[in-house]
Coordinates of N, CA and C in Angstrom, one line a residue:
X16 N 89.9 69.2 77.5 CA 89.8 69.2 76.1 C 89.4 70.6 75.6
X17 N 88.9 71.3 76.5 CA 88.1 72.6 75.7 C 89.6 73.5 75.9
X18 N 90.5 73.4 76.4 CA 91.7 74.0 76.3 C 92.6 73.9 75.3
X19 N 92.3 72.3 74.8 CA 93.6 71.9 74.1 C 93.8 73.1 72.7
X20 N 95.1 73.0 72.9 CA 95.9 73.5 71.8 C 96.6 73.6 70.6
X21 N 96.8 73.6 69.4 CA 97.5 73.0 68.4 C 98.7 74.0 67.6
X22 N 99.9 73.3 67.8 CA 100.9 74.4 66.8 C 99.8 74.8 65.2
X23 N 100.1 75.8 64.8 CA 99.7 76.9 63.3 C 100.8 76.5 62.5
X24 N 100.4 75.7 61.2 CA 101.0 75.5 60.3 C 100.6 76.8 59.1
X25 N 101.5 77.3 58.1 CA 101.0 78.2 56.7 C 99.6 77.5 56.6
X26 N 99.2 76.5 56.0 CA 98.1 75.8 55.8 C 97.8 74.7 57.0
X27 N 96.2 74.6 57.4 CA 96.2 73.5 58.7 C 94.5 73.4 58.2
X28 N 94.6 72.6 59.4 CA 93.2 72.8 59.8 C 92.2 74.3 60.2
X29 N 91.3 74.2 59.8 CA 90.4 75.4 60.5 C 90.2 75.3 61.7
X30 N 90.7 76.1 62.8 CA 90.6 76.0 63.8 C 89.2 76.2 64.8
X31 N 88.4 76.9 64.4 CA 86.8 77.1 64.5 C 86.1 76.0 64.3
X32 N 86.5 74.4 63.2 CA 85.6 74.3 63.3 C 86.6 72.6 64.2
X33 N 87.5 72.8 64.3 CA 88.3 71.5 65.2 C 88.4 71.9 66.4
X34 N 87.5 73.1 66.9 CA 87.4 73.4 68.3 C 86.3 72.9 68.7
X35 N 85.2 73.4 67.6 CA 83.9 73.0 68.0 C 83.5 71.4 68.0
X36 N 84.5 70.6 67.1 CA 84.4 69.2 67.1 C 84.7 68.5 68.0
X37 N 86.0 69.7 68.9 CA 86.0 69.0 70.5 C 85.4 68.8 71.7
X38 N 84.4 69.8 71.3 CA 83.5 70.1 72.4 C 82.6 69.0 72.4
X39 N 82.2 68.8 70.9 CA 81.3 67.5 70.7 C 81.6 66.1 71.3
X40 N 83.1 66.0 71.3 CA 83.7 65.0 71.9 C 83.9 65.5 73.2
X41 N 83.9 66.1 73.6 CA 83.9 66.5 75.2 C 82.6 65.9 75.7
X42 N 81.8 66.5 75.1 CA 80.5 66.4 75.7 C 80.2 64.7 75.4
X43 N 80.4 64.1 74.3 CA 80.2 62.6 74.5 C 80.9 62.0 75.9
X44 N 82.4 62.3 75.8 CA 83.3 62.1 77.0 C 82.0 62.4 78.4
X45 N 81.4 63.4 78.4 CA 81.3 63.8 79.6 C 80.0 62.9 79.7
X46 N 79.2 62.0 78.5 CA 77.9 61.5 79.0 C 76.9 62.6 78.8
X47 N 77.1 63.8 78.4 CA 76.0 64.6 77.6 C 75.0 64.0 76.2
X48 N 76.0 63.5 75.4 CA 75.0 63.0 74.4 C 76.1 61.7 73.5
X49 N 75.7 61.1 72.8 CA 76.1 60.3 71.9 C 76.7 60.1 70.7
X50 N 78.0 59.6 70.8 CA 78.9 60.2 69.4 C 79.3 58.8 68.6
X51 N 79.1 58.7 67.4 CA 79.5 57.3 67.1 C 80.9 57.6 66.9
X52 N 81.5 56.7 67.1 CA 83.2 56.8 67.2 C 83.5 56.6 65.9
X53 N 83.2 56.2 64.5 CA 83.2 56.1 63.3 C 83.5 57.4 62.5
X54 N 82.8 58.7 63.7 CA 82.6 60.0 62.9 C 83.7 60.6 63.0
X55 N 84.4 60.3 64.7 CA 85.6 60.5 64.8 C 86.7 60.7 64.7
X56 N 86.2 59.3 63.5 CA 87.8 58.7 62.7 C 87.6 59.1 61.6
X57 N 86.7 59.5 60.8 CA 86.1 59.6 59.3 C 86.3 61.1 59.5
X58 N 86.3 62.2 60.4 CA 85.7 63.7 60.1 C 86.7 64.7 59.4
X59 N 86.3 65.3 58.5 CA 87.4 66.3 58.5 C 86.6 67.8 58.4
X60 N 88.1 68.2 58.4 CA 88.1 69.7 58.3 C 88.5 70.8 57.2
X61 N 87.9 71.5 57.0 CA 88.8 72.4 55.9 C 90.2 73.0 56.2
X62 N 90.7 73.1 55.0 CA 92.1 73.8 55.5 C 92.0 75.3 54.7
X63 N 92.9 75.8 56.2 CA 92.9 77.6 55.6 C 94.4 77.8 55.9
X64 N 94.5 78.9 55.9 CA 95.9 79.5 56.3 C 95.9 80.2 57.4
X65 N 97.4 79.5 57.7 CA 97.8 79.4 59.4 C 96.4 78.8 60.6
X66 N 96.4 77.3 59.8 CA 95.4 76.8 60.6 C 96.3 75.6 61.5
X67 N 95.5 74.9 62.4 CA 96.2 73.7 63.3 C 96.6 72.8 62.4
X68 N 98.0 72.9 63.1 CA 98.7 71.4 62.3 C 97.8 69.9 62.2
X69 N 97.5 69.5 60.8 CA 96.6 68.2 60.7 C 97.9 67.3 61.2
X70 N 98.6 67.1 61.5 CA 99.2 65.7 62.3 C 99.4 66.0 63.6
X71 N 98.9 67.1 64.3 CA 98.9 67.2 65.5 C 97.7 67.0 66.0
X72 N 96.7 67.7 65.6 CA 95.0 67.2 65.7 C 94.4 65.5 65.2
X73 N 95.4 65.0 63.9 CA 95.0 63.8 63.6 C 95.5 62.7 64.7
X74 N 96.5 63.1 65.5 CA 97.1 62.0 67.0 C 96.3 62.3 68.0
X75 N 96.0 63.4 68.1 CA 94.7 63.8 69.4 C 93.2 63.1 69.2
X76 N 92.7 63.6 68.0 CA 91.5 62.6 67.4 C 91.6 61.3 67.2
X77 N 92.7 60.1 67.3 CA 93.2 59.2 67.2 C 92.9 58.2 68.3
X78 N 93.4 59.5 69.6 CA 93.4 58.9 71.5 C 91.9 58.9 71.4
X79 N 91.2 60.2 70.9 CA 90.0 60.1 71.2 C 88.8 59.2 70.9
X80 N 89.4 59.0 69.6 CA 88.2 57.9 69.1 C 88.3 56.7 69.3
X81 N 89.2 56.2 70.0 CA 89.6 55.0 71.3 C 88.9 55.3 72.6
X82 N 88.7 56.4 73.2 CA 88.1 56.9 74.4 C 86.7 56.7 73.7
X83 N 86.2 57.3 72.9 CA 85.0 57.5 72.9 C 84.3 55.9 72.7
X84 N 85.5 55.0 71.4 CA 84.5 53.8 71.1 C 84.7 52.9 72.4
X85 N 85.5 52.6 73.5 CA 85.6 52.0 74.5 C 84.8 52.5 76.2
X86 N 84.1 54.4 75.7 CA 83.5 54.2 76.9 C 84.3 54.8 78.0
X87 N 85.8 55.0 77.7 CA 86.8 55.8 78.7 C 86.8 56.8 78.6
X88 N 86.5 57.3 80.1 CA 86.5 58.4 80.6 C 87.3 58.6 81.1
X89 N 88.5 59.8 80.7 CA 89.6 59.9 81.5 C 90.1 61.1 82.5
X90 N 90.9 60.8 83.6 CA 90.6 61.4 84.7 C 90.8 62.9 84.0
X91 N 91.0 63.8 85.1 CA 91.0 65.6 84.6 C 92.2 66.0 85.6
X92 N 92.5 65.6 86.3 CA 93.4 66.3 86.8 C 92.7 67.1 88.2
X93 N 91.7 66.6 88.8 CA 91.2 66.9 89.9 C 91.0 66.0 90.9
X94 N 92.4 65.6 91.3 CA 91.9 64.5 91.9 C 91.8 64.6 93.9
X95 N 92.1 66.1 94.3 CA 92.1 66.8 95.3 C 91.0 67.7 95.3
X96 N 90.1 67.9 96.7 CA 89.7 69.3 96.7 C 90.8 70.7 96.5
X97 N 91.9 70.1 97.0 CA 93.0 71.2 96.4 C 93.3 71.4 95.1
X98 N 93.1 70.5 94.6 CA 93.2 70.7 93.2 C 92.2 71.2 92.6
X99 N 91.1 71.3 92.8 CA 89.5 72.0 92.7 C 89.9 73.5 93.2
X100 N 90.3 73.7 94.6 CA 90.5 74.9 95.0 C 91.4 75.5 93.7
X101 N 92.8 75.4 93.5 CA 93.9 75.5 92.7 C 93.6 76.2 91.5
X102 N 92.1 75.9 90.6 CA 91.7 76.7 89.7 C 91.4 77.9 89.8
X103 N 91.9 78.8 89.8 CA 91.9 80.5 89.7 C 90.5 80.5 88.1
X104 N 89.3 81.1 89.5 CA 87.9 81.9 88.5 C 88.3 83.3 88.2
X105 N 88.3 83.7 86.9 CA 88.3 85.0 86.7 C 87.3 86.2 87.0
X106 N 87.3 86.9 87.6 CA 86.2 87.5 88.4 C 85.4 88.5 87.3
X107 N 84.0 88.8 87.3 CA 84.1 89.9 86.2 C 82.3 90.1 86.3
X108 N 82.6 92.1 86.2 CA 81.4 92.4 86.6 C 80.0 91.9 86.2
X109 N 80.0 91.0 85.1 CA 78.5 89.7 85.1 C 78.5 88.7 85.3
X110 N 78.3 87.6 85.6 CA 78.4 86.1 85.4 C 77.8 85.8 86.7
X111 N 78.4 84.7 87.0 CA 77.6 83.8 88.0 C 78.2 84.3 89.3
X112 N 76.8 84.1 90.5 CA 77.0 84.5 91.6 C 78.4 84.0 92.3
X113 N 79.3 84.5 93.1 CA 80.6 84.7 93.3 C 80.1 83.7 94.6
X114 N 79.4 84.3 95.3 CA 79.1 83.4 96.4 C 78.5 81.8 96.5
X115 N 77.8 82.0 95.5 CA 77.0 80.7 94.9 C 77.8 79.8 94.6
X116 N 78.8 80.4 93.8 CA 79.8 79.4 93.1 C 80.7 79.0 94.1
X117 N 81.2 79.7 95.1 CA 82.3 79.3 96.2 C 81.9 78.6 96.6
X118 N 80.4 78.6 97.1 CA 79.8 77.3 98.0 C 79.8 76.1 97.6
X119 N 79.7 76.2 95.9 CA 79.0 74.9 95.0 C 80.6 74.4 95.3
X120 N 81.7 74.9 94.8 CA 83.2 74.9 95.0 C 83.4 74.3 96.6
X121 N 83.1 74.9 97.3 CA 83.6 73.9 98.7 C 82.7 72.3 98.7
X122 N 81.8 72.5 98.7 CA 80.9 71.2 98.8 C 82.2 70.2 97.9
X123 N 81.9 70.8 96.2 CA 82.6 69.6 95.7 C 83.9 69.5 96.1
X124 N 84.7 70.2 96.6 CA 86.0 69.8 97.1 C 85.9 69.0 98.2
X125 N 84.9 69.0 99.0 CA 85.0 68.3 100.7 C 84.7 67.0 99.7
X126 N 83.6 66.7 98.1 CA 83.4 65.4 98.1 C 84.2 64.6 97.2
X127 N 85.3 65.3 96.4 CA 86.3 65.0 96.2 C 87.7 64.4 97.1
X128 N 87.3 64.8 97.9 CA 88.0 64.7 99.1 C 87.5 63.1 100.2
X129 N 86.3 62.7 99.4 CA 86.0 61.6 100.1 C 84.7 61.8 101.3
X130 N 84.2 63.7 101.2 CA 83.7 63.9 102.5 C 81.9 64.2 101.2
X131 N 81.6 63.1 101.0 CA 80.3 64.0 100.5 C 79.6 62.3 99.3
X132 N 78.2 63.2 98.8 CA 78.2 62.5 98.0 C 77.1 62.7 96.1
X133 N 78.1 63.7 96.2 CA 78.1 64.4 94.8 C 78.0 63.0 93.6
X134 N 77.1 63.9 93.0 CA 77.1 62.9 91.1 C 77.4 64.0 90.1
X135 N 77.8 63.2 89.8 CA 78.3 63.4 88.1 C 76.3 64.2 87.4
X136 N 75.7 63.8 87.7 CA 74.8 64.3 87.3 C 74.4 66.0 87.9
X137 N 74.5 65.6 89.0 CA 74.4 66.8 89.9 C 74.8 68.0 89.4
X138 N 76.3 67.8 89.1 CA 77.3 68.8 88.4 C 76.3 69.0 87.1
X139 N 76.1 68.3 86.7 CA 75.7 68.8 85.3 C 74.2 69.6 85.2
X140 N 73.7 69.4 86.1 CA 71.9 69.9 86.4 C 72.4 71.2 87.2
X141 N 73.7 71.3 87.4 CA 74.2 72.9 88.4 C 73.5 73.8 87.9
X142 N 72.6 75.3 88.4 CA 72.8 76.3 87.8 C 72.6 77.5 88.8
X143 N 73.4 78.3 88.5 CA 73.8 79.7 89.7 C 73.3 80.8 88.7
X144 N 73.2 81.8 89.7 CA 72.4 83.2 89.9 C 73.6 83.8 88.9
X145 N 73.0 84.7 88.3 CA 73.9 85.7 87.6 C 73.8 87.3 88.4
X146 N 75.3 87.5 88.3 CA 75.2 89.2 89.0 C 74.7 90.4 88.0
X147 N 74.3 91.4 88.2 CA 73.9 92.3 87.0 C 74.8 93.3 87.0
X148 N 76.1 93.0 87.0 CA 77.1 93.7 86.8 C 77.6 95.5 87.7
X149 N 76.4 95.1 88.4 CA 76.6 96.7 89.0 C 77.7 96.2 90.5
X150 N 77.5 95.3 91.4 CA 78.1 95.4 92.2 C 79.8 94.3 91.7
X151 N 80.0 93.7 90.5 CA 80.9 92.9 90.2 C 81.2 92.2 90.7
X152 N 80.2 91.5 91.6 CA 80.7 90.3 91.9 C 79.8 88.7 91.1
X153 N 80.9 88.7 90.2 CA 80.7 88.0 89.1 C 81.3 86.7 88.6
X154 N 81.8 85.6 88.5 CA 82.6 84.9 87.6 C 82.5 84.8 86.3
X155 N 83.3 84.8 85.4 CA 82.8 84.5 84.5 C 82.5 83.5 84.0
X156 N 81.5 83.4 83.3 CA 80.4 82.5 83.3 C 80.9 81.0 82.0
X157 N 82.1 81.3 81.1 CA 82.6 80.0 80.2 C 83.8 79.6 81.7
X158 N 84.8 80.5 82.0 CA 85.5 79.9 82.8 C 84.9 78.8 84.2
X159 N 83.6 79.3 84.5 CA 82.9 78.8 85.5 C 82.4 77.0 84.8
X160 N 81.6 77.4 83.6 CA 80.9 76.2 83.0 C 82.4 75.2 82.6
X161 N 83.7 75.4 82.3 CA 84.6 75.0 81.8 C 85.2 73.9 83.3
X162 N 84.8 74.5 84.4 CA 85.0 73.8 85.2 C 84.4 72.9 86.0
X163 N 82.9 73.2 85.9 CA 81.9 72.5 86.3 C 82.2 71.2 85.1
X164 N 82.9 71.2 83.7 CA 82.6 70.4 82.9 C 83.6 69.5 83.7
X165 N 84.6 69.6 83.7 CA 85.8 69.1 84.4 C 85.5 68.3 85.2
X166 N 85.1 68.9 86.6 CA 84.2 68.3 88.0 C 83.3 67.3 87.4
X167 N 82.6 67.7 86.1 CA 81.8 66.1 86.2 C 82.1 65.2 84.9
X168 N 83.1 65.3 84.4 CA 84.0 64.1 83.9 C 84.7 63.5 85.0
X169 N 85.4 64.2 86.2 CA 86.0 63.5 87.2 C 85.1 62.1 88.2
X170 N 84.1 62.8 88.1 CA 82.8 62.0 88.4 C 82.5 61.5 88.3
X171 N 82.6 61.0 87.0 CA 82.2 59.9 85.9 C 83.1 58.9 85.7
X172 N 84.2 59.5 85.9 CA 86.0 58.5 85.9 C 86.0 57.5 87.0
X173 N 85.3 58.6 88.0 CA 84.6 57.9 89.7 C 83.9 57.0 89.6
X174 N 83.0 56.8 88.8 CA 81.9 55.8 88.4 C 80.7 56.7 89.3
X175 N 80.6 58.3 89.4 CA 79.4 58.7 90.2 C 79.1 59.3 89.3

């Protein structure tokens, strides 16, 4: 969800602030916090120019506020440690330990894989070392959190 994307109409939605309303819904999705699905369906947005198309974001917010009032969590597309491997981290002289993270990365792929026994909570209480940019070995630190978010929605789809 923190990816999704929407065609630019002359006039649309504000995009800043239907990004940030996804996250909200991500994070309900993910069991971070509690969203009444009412708000869902009732929210709007201002419209600016060359913002997201409102009939593209109103069918997206649509699926979602079905997901959210029923409790479905829906899979992510990780349903291999290969598919965990498969995500290319962008590397970059600050962010989270490079090493740290490959390791957190194998573990959950061997328990995705059926070999382990990772929670959904786990993922979420993660937290790794930051590099200080002098030797670069770094991830960056939204691409890294973006996938940890991923890993424990899958988790959760798992019932762990």
């Amino acid at each position: 969800m923190r990816s999704k994307t929407f065609r630019r109409k002359k006039q649309g939605y504000d995009p800043d602030q239907v990004n940030e309303f996804l996250l909200i819904i991500a994070d309900a999705l993910a069991g971070r916090l509690r969203l009444n699905p009412d708000h869902v369906r009732t929210v709007r947005f201002a419209t600016v120019p060359n913002g997201y198309d409102p009939l593209s974001v109103d069918g997206v917010l649509h699926l979602l506020e079905h997901q959210v009032r029923n409790g479905i969590v829906p899979p992510t597309g990780l349903a291999t440690g290969e598919d965990l491997h498969a995500r290319k981290l962008p590397k970059s002289g600050t962010g989270y330990d490079r090493a740290e993270v490959d390791a957190f990365i194998a573990r959950a792929a061997a328990n995705l894989d059926g070999r382990g026994a990772m929670t959904s909570t786990e993922v979420r209480n993660t937290r790794f070392s930051t590099t200080s940019g002098l030797l670069g070995k770094g991830y960056q630190v939204q691409a890294v959190d973006a996938l940890l978010d991923d890993l424990e929605q899958e988790l959760r789809f798992r019932g762990r």
